[in-house]
Short mmCIF file of C-alpha atoms in Angstrom, two decimals:
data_model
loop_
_atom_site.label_atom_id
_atom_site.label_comp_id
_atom_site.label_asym_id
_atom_site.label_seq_id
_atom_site.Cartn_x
_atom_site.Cartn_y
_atom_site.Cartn_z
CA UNK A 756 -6.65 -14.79 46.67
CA UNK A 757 -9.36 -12.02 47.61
CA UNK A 758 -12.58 -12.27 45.44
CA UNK A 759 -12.02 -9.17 43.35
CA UNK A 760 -8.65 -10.00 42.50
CA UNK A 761 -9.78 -13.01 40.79
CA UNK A 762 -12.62 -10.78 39.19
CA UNK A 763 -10.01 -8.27 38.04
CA UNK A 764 -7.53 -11.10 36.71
CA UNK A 765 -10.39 -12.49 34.50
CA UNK A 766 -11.32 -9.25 33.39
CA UNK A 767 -7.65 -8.47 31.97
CA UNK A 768 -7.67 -12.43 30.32
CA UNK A 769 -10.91 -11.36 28.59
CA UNK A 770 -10.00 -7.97 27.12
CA UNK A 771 -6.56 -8.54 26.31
CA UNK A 772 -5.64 -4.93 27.77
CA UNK A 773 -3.29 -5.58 30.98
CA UNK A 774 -1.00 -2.80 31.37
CA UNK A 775 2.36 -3.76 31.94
CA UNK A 776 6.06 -1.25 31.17
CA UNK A 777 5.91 -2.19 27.73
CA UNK A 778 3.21 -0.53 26.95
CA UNK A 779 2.00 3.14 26.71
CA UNK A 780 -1.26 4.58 26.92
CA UNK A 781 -2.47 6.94 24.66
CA UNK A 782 -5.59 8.28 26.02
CA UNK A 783 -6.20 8.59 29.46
CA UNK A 784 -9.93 8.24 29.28
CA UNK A 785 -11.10 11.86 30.63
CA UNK A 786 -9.39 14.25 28.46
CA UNK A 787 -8.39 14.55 25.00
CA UNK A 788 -4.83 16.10 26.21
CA UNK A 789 -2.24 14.56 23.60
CA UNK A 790 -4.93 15.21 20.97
CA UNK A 791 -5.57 17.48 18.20
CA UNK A 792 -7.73 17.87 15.47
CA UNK A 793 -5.91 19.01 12.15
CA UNK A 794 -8.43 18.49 9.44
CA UNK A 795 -13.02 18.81 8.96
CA UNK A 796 -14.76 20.08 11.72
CA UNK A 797 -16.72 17.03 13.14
CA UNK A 798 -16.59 16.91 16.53
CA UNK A 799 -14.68 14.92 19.07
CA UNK A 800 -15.93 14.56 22.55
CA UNK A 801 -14.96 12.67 25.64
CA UNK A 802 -17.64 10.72 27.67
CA UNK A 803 -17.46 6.95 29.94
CA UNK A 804 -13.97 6.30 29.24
CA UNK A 805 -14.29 7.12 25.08
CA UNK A 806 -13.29 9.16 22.62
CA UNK A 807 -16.66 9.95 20.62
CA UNK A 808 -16.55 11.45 16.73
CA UNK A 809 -19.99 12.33 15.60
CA UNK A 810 -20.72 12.42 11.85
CA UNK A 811 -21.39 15.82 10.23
CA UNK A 812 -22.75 17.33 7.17
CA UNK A 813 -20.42 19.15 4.86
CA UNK A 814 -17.34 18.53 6.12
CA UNK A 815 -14.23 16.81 4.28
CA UNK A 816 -12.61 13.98 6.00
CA UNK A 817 -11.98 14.81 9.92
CA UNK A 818 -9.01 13.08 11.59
CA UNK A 819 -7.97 13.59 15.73
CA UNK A 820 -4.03 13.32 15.41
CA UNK A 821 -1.97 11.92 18.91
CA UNK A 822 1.19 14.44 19.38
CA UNK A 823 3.21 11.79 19.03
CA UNK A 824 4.97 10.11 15.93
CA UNK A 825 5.65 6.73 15.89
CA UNK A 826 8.05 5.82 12.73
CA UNK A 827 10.27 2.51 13.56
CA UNK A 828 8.79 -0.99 14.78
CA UNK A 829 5.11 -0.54 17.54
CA UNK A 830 2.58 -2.99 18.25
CA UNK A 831 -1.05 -0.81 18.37
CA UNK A 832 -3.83 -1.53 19.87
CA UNK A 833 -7.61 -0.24 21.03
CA UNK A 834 -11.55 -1.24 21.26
CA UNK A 835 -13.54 0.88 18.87
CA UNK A 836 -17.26 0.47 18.38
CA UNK A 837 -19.65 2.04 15.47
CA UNK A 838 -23.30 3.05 15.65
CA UNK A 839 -24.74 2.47 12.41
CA UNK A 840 -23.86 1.39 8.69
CA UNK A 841 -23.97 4.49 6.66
CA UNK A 842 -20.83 5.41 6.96
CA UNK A 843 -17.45 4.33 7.35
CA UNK A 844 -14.31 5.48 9.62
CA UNK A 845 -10.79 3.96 9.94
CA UNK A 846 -7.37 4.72 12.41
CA UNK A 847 -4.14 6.27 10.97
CA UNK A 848 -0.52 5.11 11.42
CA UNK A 849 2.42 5.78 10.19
CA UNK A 850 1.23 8.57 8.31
CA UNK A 851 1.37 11.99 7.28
CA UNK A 852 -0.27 15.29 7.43
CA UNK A 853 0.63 18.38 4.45
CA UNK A 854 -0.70 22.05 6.18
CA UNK A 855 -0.74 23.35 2.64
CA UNK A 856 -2.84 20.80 0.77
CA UNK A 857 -6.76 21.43 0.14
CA UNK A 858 -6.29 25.10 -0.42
CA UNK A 859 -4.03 25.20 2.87
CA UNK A 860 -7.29 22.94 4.50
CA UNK A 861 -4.73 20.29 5.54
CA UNK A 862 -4.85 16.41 4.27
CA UNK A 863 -3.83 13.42 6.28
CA UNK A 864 -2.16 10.45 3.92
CA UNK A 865 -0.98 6.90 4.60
CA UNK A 866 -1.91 3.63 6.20
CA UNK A 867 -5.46 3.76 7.23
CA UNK A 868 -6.82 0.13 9.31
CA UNK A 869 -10.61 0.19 7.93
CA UNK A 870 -13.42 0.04 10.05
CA UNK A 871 -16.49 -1.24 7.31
CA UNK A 872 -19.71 -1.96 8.46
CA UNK A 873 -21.30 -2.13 5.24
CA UNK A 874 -21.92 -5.34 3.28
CA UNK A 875 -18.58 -4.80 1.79
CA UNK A 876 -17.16 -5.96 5.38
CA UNK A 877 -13.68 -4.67 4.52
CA UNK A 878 -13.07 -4.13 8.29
CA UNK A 879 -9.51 -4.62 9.12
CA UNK A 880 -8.07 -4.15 5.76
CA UNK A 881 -5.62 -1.71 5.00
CA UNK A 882 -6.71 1.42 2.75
CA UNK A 883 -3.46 4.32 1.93
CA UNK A 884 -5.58 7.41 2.74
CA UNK A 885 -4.94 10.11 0.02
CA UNK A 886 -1.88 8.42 -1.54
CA UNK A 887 -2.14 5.04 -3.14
CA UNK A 888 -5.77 3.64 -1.70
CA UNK A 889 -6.43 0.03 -1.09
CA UNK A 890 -3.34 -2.06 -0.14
CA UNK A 891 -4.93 -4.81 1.23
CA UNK A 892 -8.71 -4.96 0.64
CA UNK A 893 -10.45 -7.45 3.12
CA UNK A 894 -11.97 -9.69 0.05
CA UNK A 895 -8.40 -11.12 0.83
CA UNK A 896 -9.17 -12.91 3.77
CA UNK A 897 -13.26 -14.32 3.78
CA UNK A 898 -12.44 -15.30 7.20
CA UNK A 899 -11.91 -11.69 8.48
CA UNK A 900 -15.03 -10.26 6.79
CA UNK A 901 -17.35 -12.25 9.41
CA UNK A 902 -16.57 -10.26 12.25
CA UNK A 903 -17.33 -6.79 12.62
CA UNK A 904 -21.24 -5.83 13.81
CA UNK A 905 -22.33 -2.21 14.80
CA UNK A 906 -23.12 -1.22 17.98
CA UNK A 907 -19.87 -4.15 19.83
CA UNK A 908 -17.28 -2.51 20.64
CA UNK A 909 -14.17 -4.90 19.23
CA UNK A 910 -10.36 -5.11 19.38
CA UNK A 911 -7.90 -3.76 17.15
CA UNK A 912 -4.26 -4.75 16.38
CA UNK A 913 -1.76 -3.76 14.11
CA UNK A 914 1.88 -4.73 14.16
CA UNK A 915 4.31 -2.96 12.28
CA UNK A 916 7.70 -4.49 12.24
CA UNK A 917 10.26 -3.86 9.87
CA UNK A 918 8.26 -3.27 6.10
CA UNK A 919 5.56 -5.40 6.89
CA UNK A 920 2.19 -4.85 8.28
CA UNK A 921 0.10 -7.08 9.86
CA UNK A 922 -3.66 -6.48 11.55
CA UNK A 923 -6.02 -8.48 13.38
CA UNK A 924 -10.06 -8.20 14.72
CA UNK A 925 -11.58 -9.59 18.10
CA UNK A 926 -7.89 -11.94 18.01
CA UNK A 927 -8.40 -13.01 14.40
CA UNK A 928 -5.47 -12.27 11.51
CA UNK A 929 -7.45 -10.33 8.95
CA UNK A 930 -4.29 -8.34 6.85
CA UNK A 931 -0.36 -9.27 5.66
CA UNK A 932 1.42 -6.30 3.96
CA UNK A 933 4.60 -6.30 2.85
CA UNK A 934 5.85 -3.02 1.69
CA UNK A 935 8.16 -1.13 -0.59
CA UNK A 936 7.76 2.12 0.81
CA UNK A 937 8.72 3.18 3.99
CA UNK A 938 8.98 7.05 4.00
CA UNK A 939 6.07 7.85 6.54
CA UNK A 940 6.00 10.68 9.04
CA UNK A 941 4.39 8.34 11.69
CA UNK A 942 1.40 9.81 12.75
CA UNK A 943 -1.47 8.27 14.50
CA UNK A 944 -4.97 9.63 13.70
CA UNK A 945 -8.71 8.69 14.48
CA UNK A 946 -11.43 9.46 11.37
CA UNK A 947 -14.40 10.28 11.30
CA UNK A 948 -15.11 10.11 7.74
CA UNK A 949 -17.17 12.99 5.58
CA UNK A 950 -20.93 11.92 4.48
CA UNK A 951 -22.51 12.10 1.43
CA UNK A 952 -26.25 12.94 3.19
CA UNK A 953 -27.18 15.16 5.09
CA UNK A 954 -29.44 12.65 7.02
CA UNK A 955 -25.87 10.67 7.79
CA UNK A 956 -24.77 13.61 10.17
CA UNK A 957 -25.35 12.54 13.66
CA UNK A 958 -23.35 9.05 13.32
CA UNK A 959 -21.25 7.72 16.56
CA UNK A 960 -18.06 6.37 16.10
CA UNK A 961 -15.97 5.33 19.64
CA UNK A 962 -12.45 4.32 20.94
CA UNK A 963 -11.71 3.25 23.73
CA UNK A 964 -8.18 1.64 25.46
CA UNK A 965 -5.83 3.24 22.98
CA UNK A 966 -2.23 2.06 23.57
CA UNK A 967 0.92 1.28 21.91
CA UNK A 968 4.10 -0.88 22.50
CA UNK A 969 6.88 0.68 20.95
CA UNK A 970 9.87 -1.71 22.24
CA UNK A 971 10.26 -5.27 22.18
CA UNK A 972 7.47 -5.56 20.12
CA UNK A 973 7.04 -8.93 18.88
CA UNK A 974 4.70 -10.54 16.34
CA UNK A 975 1.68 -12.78 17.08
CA UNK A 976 1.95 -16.20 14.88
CA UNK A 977 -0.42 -15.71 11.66
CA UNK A 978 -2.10 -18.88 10.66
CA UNK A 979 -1.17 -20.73 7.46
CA UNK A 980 -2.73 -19.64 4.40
CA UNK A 981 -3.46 -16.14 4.21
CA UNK A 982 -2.79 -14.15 1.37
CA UNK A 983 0.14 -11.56 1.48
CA UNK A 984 0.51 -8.80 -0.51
CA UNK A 985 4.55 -8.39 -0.91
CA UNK A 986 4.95 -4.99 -2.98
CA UNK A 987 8.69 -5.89 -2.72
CA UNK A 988 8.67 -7.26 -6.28
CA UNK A 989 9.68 -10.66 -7.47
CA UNK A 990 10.24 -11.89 -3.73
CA UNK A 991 9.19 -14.19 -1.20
CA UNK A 992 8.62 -13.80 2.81
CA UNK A 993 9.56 -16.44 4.82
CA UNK A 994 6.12 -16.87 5.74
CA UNK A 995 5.07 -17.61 1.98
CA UNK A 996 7.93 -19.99 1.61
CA UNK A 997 6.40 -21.97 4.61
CA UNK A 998 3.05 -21.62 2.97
CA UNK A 999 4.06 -23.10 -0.46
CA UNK A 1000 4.78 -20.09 -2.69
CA UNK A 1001 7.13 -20.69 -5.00
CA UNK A 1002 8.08 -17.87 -7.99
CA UNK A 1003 7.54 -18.64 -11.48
CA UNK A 1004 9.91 -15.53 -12.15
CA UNK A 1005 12.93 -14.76 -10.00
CA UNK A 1006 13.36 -11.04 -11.66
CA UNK A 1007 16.51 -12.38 -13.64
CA UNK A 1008 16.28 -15.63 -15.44
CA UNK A 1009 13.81 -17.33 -17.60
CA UNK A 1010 13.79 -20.67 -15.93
CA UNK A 1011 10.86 -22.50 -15.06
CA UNK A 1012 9.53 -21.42 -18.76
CA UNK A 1013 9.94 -22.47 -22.38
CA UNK A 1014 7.96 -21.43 -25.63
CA UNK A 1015 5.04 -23.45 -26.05
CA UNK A 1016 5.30 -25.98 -28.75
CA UNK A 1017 9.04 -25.67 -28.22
CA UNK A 1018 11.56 -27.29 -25.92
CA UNK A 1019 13.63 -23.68 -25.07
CA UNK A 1020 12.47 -20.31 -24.01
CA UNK A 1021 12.17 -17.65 -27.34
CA UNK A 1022 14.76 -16.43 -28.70
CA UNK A 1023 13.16 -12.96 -29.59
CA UNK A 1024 10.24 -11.25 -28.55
CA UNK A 1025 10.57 -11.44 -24.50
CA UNK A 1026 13.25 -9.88 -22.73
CA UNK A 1027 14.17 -10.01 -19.32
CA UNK A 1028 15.26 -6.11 -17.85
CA UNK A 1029 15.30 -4.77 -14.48
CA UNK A 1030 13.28 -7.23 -12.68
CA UNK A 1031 10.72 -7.46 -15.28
CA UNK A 1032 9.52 -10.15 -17.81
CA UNK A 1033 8.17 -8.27 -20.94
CA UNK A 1034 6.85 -9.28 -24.25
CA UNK A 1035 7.95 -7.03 -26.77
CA UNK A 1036 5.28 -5.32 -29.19
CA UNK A 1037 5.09 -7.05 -32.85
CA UNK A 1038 2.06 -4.98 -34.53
CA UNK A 1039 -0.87 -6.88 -32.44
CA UNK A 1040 0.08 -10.30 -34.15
CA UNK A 1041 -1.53 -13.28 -32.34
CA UNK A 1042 2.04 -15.61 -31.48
CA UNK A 1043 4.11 -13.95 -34.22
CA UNK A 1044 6.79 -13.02 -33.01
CA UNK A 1045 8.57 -14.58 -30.18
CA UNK A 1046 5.27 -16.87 -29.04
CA UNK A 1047 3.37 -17.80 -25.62
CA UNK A 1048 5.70 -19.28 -22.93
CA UNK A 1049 4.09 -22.01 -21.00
CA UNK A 1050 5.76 -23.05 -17.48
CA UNK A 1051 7.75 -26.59 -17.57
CA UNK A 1052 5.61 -27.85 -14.78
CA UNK A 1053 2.08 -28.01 -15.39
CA UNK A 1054 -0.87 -27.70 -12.33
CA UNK A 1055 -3.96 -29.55 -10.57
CA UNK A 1056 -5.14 -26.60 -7.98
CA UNK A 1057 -2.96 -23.61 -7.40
CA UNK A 1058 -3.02 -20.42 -6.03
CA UNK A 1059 -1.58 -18.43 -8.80
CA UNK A 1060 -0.26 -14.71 -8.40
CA UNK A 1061 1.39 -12.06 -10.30
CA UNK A 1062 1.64 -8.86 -11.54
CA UNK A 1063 0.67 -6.83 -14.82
CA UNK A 1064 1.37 -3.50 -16.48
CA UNK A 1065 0.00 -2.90 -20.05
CA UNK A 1066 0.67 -0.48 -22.72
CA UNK A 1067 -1.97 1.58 -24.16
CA UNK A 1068 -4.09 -0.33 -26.27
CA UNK A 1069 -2.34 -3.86 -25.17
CA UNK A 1070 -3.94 -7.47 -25.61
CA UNK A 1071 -2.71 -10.34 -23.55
CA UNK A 1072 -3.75 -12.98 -21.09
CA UNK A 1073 -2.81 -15.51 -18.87
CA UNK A 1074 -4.09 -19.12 -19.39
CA UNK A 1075 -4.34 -22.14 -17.20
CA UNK A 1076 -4.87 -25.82 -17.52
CA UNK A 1077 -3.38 -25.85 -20.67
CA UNK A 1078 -2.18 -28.70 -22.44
CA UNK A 1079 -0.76 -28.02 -25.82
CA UNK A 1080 -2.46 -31.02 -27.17
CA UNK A 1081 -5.14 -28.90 -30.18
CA UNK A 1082 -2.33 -28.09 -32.50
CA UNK A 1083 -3.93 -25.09 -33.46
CA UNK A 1084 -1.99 -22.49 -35.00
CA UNK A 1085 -2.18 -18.77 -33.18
CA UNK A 1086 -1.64 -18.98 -29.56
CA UNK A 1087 -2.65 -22.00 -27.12
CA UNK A 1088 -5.28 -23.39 -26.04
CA UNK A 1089 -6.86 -22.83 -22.12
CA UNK A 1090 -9.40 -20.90 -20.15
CA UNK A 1091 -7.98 -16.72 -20.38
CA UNK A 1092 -7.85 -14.60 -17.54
CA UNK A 1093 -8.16 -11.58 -20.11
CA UNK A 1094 -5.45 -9.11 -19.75
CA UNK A 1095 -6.71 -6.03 -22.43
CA UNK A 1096 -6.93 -2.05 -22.34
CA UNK A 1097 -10.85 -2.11 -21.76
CA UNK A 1098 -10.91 1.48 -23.78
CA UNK A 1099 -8.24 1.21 -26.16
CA UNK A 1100 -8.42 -1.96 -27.48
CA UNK A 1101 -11.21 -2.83 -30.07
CA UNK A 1102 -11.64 -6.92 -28.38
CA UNK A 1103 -13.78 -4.93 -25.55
CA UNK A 1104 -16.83 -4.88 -27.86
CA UNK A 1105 -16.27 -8.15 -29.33
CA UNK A 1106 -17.82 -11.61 -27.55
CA UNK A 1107 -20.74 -11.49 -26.05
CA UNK A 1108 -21.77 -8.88 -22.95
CA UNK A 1109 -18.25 -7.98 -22.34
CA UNK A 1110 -16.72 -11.38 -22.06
CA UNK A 1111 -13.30 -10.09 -23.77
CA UNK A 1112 -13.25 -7.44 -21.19
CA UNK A 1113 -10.17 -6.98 -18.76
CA UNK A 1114 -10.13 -10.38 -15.79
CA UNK A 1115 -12.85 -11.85 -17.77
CA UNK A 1116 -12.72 -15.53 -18.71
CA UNK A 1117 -12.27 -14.69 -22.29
CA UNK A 1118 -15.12 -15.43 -24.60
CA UNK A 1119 -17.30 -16.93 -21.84
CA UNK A 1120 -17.76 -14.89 -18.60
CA UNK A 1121 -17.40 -11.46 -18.05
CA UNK A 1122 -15.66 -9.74 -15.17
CA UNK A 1123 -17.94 -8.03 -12.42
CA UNK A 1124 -15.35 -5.21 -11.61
CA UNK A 1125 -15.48 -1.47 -10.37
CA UNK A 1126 -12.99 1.38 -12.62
CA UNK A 1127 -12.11 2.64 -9.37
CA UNK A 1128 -10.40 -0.64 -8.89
CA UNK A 1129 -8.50 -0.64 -12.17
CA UNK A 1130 -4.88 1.25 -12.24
CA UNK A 1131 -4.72 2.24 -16.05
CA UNK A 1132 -2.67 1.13 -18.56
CA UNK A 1133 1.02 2.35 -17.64
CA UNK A 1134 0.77 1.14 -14.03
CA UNK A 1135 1.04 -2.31 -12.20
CA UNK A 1136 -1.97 -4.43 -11.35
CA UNK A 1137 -2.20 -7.43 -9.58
CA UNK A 1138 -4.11 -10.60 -11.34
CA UNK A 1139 -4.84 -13.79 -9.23
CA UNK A 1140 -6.20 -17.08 -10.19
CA UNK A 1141 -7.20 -19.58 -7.65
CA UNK A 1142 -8.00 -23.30 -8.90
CA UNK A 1143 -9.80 -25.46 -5.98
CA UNK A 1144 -9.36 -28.97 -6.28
CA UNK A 1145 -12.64 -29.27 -6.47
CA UNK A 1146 -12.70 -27.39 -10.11
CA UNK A 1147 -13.57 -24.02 -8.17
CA UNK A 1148 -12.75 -21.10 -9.90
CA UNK A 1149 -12.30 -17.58 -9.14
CA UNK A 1150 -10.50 -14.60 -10.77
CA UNK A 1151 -9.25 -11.70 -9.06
CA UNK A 1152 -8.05 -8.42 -9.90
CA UNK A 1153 -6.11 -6.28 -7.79
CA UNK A 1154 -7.29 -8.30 -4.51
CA UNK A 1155 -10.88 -7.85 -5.49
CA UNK A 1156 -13.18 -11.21 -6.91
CA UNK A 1157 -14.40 -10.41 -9.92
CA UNK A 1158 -15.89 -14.14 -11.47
CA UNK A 1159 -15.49 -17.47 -10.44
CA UNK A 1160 -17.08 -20.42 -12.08
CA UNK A 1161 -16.61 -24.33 -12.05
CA UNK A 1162 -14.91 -26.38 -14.30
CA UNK A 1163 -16.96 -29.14 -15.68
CA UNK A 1164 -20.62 -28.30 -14.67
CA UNK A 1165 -23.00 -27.94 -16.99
CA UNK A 1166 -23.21 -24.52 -16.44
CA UNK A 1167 -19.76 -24.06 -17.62
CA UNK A 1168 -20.27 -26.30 -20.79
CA UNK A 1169 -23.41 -24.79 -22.12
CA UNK A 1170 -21.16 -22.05 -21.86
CA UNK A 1171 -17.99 -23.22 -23.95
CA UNK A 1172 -21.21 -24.46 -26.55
CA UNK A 1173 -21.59 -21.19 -27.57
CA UNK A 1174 -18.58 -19.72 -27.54
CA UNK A 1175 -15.23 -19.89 -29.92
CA UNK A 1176 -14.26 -23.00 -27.79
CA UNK A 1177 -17.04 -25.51 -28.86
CA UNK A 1178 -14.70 -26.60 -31.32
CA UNK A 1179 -11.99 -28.51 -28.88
CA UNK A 1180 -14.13 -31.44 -26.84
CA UNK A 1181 -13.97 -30.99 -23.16
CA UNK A 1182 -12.28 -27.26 -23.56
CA UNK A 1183 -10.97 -27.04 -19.92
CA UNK A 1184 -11.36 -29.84 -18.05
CA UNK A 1185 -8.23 -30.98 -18.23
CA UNK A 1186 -6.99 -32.34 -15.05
CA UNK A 1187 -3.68 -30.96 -15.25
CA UNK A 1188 -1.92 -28.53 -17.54
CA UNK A 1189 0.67 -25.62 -18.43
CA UNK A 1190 0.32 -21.89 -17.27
CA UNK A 1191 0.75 -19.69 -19.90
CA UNK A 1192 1.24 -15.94 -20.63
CA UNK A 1193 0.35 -14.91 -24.25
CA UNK A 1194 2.47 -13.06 -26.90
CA UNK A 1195 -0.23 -10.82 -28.80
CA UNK A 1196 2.10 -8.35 -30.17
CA UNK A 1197 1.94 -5.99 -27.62
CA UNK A 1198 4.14 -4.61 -25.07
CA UNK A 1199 2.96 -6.25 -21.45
CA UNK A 1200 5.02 -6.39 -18.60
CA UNK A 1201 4.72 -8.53 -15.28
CA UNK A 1202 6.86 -9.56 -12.38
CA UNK A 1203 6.28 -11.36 -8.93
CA UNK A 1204 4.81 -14.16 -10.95
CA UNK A 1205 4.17 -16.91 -7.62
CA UNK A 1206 2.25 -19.75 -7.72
CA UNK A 1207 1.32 -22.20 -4.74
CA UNK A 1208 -0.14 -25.47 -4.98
CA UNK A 1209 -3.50 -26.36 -3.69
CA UNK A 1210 -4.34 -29.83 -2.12
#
């Protein structure tokens, strides 16, 4: 084999970008031909083989838009590379473009893959651009937030097959989205996002290698143990099942769960209705009505998942590692992921520094968590609670960390010294216990309630 065959072969093994009859390319590297601009007015250039977006002041949100529309199953790839960290950019697919919004300005919606070079280092997450925003933040997956540096030019994939969406950087999984809607016009766009300084104009953002495969597109194998967000509520992908989800809640029944103190599930104040496990409102009383429900299987480490909706002015919460040993009267005994109506609900002000406060572990640590990041009462959120065997713990809501703590360190007990806890000896530290969802008189739905255990 000649010398620069062997060169060439090596080259295609190390970029990953061998052109083959599956595959299309969507920029031929001279022109922008199959291109068009339909929103802002920063500019898009062609130079060395890349498509170059510059940065520019006053201007909304630019996008460069292929001609084509890619709707059903496509495997996309392409290299992009940006120039510094004050700003932020991101590809389109499977999106869509309304002429008449912004005062007939135009606005591009749907999937966006992020490119973040900031400290958030949300690069290849998936943001909904105008619509529904973050889908799939990259605080998800730690392991993808190591990986994208300015001035490198790295790889890009995104598979979408059937409802599910999956991307990777430089070969790594970052993103698993499974999702309910599926209406999308199936454009493909390139961003160059609007700045908020006018000392930010004059940022480079590059692409390079654009291409798609649009038949016999087949997925890459994802590692165990990434998180999926499933919008499709109260089920399971195969791929969970393999990782050790399991649902709490199947949508219909109430098995799996009984009243605490009590060997059968209430008989009033819950009710199970399209999907959806609510307890009923009872005038803000504290367990009495129907009572807590605690699941019949109680937890060491676990993953634990599921969503919310509250009422306006709602109380609730979700506890773990309890035992139902303190026969206390009111509800059960256990370290709170706090599930409250921050503005409504009068138990905001109360504890100390905000430690009743919405995700917080109530009555000891408050939640570190951003509005923007909040759906408000009426809509569904997403709580998570991860328990490490080693007594790690960390709270999440709506895929972003907002505490974590550890069980048993001294930390955590000079903390339970001073709270309304100090009372019960060794408040949390159970090995082992019960996870319960609270009945505090108000209306509070949830579904897709999944747990999986940690070893």
């Amino acid at each position: 084999m000649k010398k620069i065959t062997i060169i060439a072969l090596l080259f295609i093994a190390a970029n990953g970008f061998a052109q083959n009859k599956e595959w299309q390319s969507l920029f031929d590297g001279k022109t922008l031909k199959g291109w068009k601009q339909v929103t802002g007015s920063a500019p898009y250039t062609v130079e060395n083989g890349m498509i170059i977006g510059t940065t520019i002041d006053k201007s909304p949100n630019s996008f460069l838009v292929n001609d084509q529309k890619f709707t059903g199953d496509f495997v996309l790839e392409m290299e992009t590379m940006l120039s510094d960290a004050n700003t932020n950019s991101g590809v389109q697919f499977k999106s869509n473009f309304d002429p008449k919004a912004n005062d007939g300005k135009g606005r591009v919606y749907g999937y966006q893959y992020e490119l973040d070079p900031s400290s958030r280092k949300w690069s290849g997450g998936i943001y909904d651009e105008g619509r529904r925003e973050w889908l799939y933040p990259g605080s998800y997956n730690p392991n993808g937030q190591q990986l994208f540096t300015l001035n490198v030019f790295h790889k890009m994939r995104i598979e979408c097959i059937g409802n599910s969406v999956k991307t990777w950087l430089d070969g790594v999984p970052v993103s698993y989205l499974v999702d309910s809607l599926t209406v999308n016009e199936g454009l493909l766009a390139l961003q160059i996002h609007s700045i908020g300084r006018p000392e930010h104009a004059g940022i480079k953002i590059c692409w390079k290698n654009i291409r798609i495969q649009t038949k016999n597109s087949k997925p890459l194998p994802f590692p165990k143990g990434i998180y999926v967000v499933n919008l499709l509520p109260n089920v399971l992908t195969t791929y969970e099942k393999e990782n050790g989800w399991k649902l709490l809640f199947d949508g219909k029944s109430t098995t799996g769960w009984h009243g605490a103190h009590k060997n059968t599930f209430p008989e009033k104040g819950w009710e199970v209705k399209d999907g959806i496990l609510k307890v009923l409102s009872s005038s803000g009383g504290e367990s009495t009505n129907g009572g807590d429900i605690v699941t019949k299987n109680q937890y060491s480490a676990f993953d634990l998942s599921l969503d919310f909706k509250l009422s306006k002015g709602a109380n609730s919460g979700i506890k773990y590692f309890v035992t139902l040993t303190e026969k206390n009267s009111g509800s059960a005994i256990g370290p709170e992921y706090q599930l409250l109506d921050d503005t409504l609900h009068p138990d905001a002000k109360l504890g100390k520094e905000g430690n009743r406060t919405l995700a917080s572990l109530y009555d000891l640590i408050k939640s570190q968590k951003s509005p923007r990041f909040f759906k408000q009462p009426g809509n569904w959120n997403t709580a998570r609670i991860v328990a490490y065997p080693n007594n790690h713990i960390e709270h999440y809501l709506n895929g972003i960390k907002v505490l974590e703590y550890d069980r048993g360190s001294q930390a955590f007990r000079d903390l339970v010294a001073i709270s309304k806890y100090k009372v019960w000896p060794n408040f949390g530290e159970a090995p082992e216990g019960h996870i319960l969802i609270q009945d505090h008189g108000n209306e509070v739905s949830f579904r897709s309630i999944k747990i999986r255990e940690l070893k």
